[in-house]
Each structure stands twice: as structure tokens, then as C-alpha cells.
PDB file of C-alpha atoms in Angstrom:
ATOM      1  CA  UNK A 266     -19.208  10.131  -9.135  1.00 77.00           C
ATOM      2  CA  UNK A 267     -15.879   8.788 -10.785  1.00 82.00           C
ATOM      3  CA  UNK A 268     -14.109   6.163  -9.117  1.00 89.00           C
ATOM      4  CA  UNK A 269     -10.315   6.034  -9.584  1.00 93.00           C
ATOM      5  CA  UNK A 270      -8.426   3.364  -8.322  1.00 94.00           C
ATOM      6  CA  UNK A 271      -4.250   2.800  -8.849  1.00 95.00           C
ATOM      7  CA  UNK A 272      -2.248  -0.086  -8.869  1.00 96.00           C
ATOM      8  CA  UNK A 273       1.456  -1.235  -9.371  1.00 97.00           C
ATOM      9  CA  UNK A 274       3.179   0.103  -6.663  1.00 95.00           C
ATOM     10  CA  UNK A 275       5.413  -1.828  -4.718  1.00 97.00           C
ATOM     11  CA  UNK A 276       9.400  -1.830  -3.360  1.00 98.00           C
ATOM     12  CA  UNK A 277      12.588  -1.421  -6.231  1.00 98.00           C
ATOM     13  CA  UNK A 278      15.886  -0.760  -6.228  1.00 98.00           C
ATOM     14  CA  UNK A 279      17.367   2.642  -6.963  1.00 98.00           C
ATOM     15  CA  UNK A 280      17.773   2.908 -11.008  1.00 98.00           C
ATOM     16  CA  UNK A 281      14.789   0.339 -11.295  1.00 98.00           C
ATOM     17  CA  UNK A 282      11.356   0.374 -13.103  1.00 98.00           C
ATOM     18  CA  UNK A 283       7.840   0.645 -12.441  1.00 98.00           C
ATOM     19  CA  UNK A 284       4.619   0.791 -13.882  1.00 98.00           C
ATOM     20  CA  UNK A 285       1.598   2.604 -12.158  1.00 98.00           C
ATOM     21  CA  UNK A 286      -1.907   1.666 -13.628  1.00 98.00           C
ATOM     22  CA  UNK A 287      -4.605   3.576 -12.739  1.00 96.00           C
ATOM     23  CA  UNK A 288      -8.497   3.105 -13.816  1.00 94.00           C
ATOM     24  CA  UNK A 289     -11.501   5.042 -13.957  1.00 91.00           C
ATOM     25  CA  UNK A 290     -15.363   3.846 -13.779  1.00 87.00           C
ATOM     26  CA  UNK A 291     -16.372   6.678 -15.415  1.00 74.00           C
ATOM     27  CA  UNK A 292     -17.571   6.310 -19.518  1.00 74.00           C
ATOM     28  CA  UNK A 293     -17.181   9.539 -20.223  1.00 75.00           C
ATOM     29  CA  UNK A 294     -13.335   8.618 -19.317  1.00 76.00           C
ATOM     30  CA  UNK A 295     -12.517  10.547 -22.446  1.00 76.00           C
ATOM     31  CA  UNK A 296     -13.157  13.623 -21.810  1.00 80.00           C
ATOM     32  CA  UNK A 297     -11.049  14.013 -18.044  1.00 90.00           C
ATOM     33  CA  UNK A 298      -7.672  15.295 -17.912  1.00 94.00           C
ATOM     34  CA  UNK A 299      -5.606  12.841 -15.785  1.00 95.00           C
ATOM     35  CA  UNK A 300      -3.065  13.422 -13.524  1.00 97.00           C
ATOM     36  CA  UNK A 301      -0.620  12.082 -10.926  1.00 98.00           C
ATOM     37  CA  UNK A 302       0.554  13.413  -7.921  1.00 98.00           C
ATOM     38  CA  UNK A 303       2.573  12.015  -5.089  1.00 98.00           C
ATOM     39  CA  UNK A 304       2.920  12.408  -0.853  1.00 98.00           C
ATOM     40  CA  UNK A 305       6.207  11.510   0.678  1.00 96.00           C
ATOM     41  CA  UNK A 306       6.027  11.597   4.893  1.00 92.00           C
ATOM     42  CA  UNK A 307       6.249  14.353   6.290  1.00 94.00           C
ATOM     43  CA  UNK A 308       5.732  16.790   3.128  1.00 96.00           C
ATOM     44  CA  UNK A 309       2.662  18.151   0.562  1.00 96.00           C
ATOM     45  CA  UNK A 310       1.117  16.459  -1.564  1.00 97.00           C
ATOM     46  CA  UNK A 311       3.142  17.486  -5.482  1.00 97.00           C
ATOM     47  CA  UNK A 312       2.083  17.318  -8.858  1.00 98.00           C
ATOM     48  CA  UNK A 313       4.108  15.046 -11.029  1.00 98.00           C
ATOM     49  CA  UNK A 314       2.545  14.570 -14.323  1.00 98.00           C
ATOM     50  CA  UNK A 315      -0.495  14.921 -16.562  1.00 97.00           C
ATOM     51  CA  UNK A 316      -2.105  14.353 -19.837  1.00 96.00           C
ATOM     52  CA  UNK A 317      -4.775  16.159 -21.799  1.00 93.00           C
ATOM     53  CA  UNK A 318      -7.927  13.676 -22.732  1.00 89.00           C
ATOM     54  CA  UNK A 319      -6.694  12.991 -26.182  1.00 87.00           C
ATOM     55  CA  UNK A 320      -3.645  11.382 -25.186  1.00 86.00           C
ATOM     56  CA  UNK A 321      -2.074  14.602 -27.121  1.00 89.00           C
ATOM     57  CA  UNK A 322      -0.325  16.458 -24.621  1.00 94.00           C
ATOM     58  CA  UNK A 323       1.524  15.743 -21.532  1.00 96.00           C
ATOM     59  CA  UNK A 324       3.267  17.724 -19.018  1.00 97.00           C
ATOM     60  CA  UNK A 325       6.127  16.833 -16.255  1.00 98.00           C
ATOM     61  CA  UNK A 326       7.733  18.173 -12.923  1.00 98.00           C
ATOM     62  CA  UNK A 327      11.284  19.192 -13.615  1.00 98.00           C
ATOM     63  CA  UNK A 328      12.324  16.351 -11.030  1.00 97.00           C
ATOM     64  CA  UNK A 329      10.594  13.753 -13.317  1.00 98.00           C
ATOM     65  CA  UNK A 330      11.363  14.799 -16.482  1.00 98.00           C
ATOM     66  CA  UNK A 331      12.960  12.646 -18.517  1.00 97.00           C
ATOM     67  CA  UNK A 332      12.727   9.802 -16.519  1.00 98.00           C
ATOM     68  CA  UNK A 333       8.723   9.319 -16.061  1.00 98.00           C
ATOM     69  CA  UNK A 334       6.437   9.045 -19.155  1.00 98.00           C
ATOM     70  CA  UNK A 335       2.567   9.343 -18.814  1.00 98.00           C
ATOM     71  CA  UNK A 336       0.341   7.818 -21.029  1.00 97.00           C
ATOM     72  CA  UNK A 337      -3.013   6.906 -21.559  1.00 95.00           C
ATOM     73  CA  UNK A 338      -5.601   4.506 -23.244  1.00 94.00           C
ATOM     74  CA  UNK A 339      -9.237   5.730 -23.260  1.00 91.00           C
ATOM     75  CA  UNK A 340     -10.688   2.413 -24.490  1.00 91.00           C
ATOM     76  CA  UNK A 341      -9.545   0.786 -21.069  1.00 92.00           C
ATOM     77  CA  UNK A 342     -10.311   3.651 -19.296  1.00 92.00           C
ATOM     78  CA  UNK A 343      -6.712   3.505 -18.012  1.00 94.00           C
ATOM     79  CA  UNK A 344      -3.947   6.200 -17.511  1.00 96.00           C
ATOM     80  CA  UNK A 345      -0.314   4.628 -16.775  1.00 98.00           C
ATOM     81  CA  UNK A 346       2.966   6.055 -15.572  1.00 98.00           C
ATOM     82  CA  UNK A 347       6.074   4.359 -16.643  1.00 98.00           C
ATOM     83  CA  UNK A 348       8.850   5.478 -14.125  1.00 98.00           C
ATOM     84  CA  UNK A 349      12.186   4.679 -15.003  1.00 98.00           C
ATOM     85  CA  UNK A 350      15.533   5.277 -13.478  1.00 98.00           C
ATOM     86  CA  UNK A 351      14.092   5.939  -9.891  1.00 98.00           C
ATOM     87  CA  UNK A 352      15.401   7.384  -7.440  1.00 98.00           C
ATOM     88  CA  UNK A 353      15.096   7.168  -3.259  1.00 97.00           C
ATOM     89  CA  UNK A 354      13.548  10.353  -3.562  1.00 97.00           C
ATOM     90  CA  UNK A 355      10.934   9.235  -5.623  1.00 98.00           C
ATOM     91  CA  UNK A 356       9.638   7.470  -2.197  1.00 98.00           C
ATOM     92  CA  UNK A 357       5.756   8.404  -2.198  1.00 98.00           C
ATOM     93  CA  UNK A 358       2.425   7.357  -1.788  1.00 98.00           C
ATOM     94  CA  UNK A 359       1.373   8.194  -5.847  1.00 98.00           C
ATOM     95  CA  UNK A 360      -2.191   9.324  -6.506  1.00 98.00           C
ATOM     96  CA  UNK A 361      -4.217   8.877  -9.699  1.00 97.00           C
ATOM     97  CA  UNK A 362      -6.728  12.082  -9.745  1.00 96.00           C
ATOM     98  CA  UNK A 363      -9.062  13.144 -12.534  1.00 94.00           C
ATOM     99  CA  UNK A 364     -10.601  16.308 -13.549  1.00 93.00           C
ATOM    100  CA  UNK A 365     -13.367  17.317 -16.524  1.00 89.00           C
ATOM    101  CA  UNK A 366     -11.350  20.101 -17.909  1.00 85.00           C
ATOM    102  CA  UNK A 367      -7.546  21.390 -19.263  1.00 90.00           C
ATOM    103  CA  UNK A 368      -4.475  20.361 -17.487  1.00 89.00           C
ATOM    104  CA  UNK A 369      -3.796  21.757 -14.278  1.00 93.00           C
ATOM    105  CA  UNK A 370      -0.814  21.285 -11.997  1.00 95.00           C
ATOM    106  CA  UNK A 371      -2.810  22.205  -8.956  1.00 95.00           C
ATOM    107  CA  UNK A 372      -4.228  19.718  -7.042  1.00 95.00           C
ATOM    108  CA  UNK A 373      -7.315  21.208  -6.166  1.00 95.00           C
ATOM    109  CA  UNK A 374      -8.134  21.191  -9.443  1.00 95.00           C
ATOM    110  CA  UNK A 375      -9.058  17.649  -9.412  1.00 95.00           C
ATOM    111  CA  UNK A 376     -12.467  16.140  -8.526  1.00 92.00           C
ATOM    112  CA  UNK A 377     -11.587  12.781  -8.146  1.00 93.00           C
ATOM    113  CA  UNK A 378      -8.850  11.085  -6.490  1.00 95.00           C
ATOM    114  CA  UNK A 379      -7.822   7.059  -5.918  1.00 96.00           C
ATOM    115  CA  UNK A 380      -6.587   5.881  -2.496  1.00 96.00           C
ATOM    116  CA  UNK A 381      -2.986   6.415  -3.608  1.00 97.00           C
ATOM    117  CA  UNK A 382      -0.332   3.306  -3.928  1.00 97.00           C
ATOM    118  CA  UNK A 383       2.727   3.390  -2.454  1.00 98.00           C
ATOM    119  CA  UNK A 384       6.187   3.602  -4.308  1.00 98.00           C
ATOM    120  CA  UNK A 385       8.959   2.759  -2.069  1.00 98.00           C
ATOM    121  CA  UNK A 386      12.967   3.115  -4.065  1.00 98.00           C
ATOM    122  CA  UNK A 387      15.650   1.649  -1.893  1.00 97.00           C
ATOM    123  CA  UNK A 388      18.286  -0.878  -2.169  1.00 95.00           C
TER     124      UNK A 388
END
């Protein structure tokens, strides 16, 4: 059983910065495509970005692109997303999940999922 867990959301200003952590137990960390999705009230769950397990190739909604970069670093068993220039829609609950195969934007794809950390833009 992988255990994912997310940090670094929290409340910003419209055109403001964050930086989402999110970290795996598993060792085989490696080998798991990563990806993040996000809930905002009152809609479905959407994919937002992902990354292959080398690092090597990532992948973006349209209403991200540009403005969000996924990364990762499989010594710390840690995927970020740097999300820049945000916007009130970007209001979400964001969720870390993790799956042991290719990218997918679907979310059923994914095994394992954190608890999700909320992401609130507004001035």
C-alpha cells in the first residue's frame, strides 16, 4: 500500500505563488507515474498535471498550461507543483495520486490518492 500525503496549500492572492509538495512511502517511488488533480465545490474531480517516473515527460490541462510546472525528485520520494500566476478559479482541494504505469489523465487510473490540500486564490 502507498501512502501519499500533500502539503503547501494555503490562502494567496490572485497572480500569487504556490508550491504543492507531495510525498510517497513507497521505495519503489521510481517507478509510479504521478499526478495531480483538483475538486472545486460543487464540481468533479479534474486532472491537472502529470509526470512520467523519469522526471522526462510531463503533461498539462489547457487551463494550467503555462502557468503550473510539475516536477519531481525520486531520491525524496517527492513530486511538487509550482503554480504561478493563479487565478480564483484555481480554488480547489488539490490531490497528489500515484499510479504503477504510463501517464493517464483519468483519474481512475490511479491507485493511490493523498487526503487532498486545499488551495484557496482570492484577494
Amino acid at each position: 500500500q502507498v501512502q501519499v500525503v500533500e502539503s503547501g496549500g494555503g490562502l494567496v492572492q490572485p497572480g500569487g505563488s504556490l508550491r504543492l509538495s507531495c510525498t510517497a512511502s513507497e521505495r519503489t517511488f521510481s517507478v509510479y507515474t504521478m499526478g495531480w488533480f483538483r475538486q472545486a465545490p460543487g464540481k468533479e474531480r479534474e486532472f491537472v498535471a502529470a509526470i512520467n517516473w523519469s522526471g522526462g515527460n510531463t503533461y498539462y490541462a489547457d487551463s494550467v498550461k503555462g502557468r503550473f510546472t510539475i516536477a519531481r525528485d525520486n531520491a525524496k520520494n517527492t513530486v511538487y507543483l509550482q503554480m504561478n500566476s493563479l487565478k480564483p478559479e484555481d480554488t480547489a482541494v488539490y490531490y497528489c495520486a500515484a499510479r504503477p504505469g504510463s501517464y493517464s489523465r483519468n483519474s481512475d487510473a490511479y491507485n493511490y490518492w493523498g487526503q487532498g490540500t486545499q488551495v484557496t486564490v482570492s484577494s
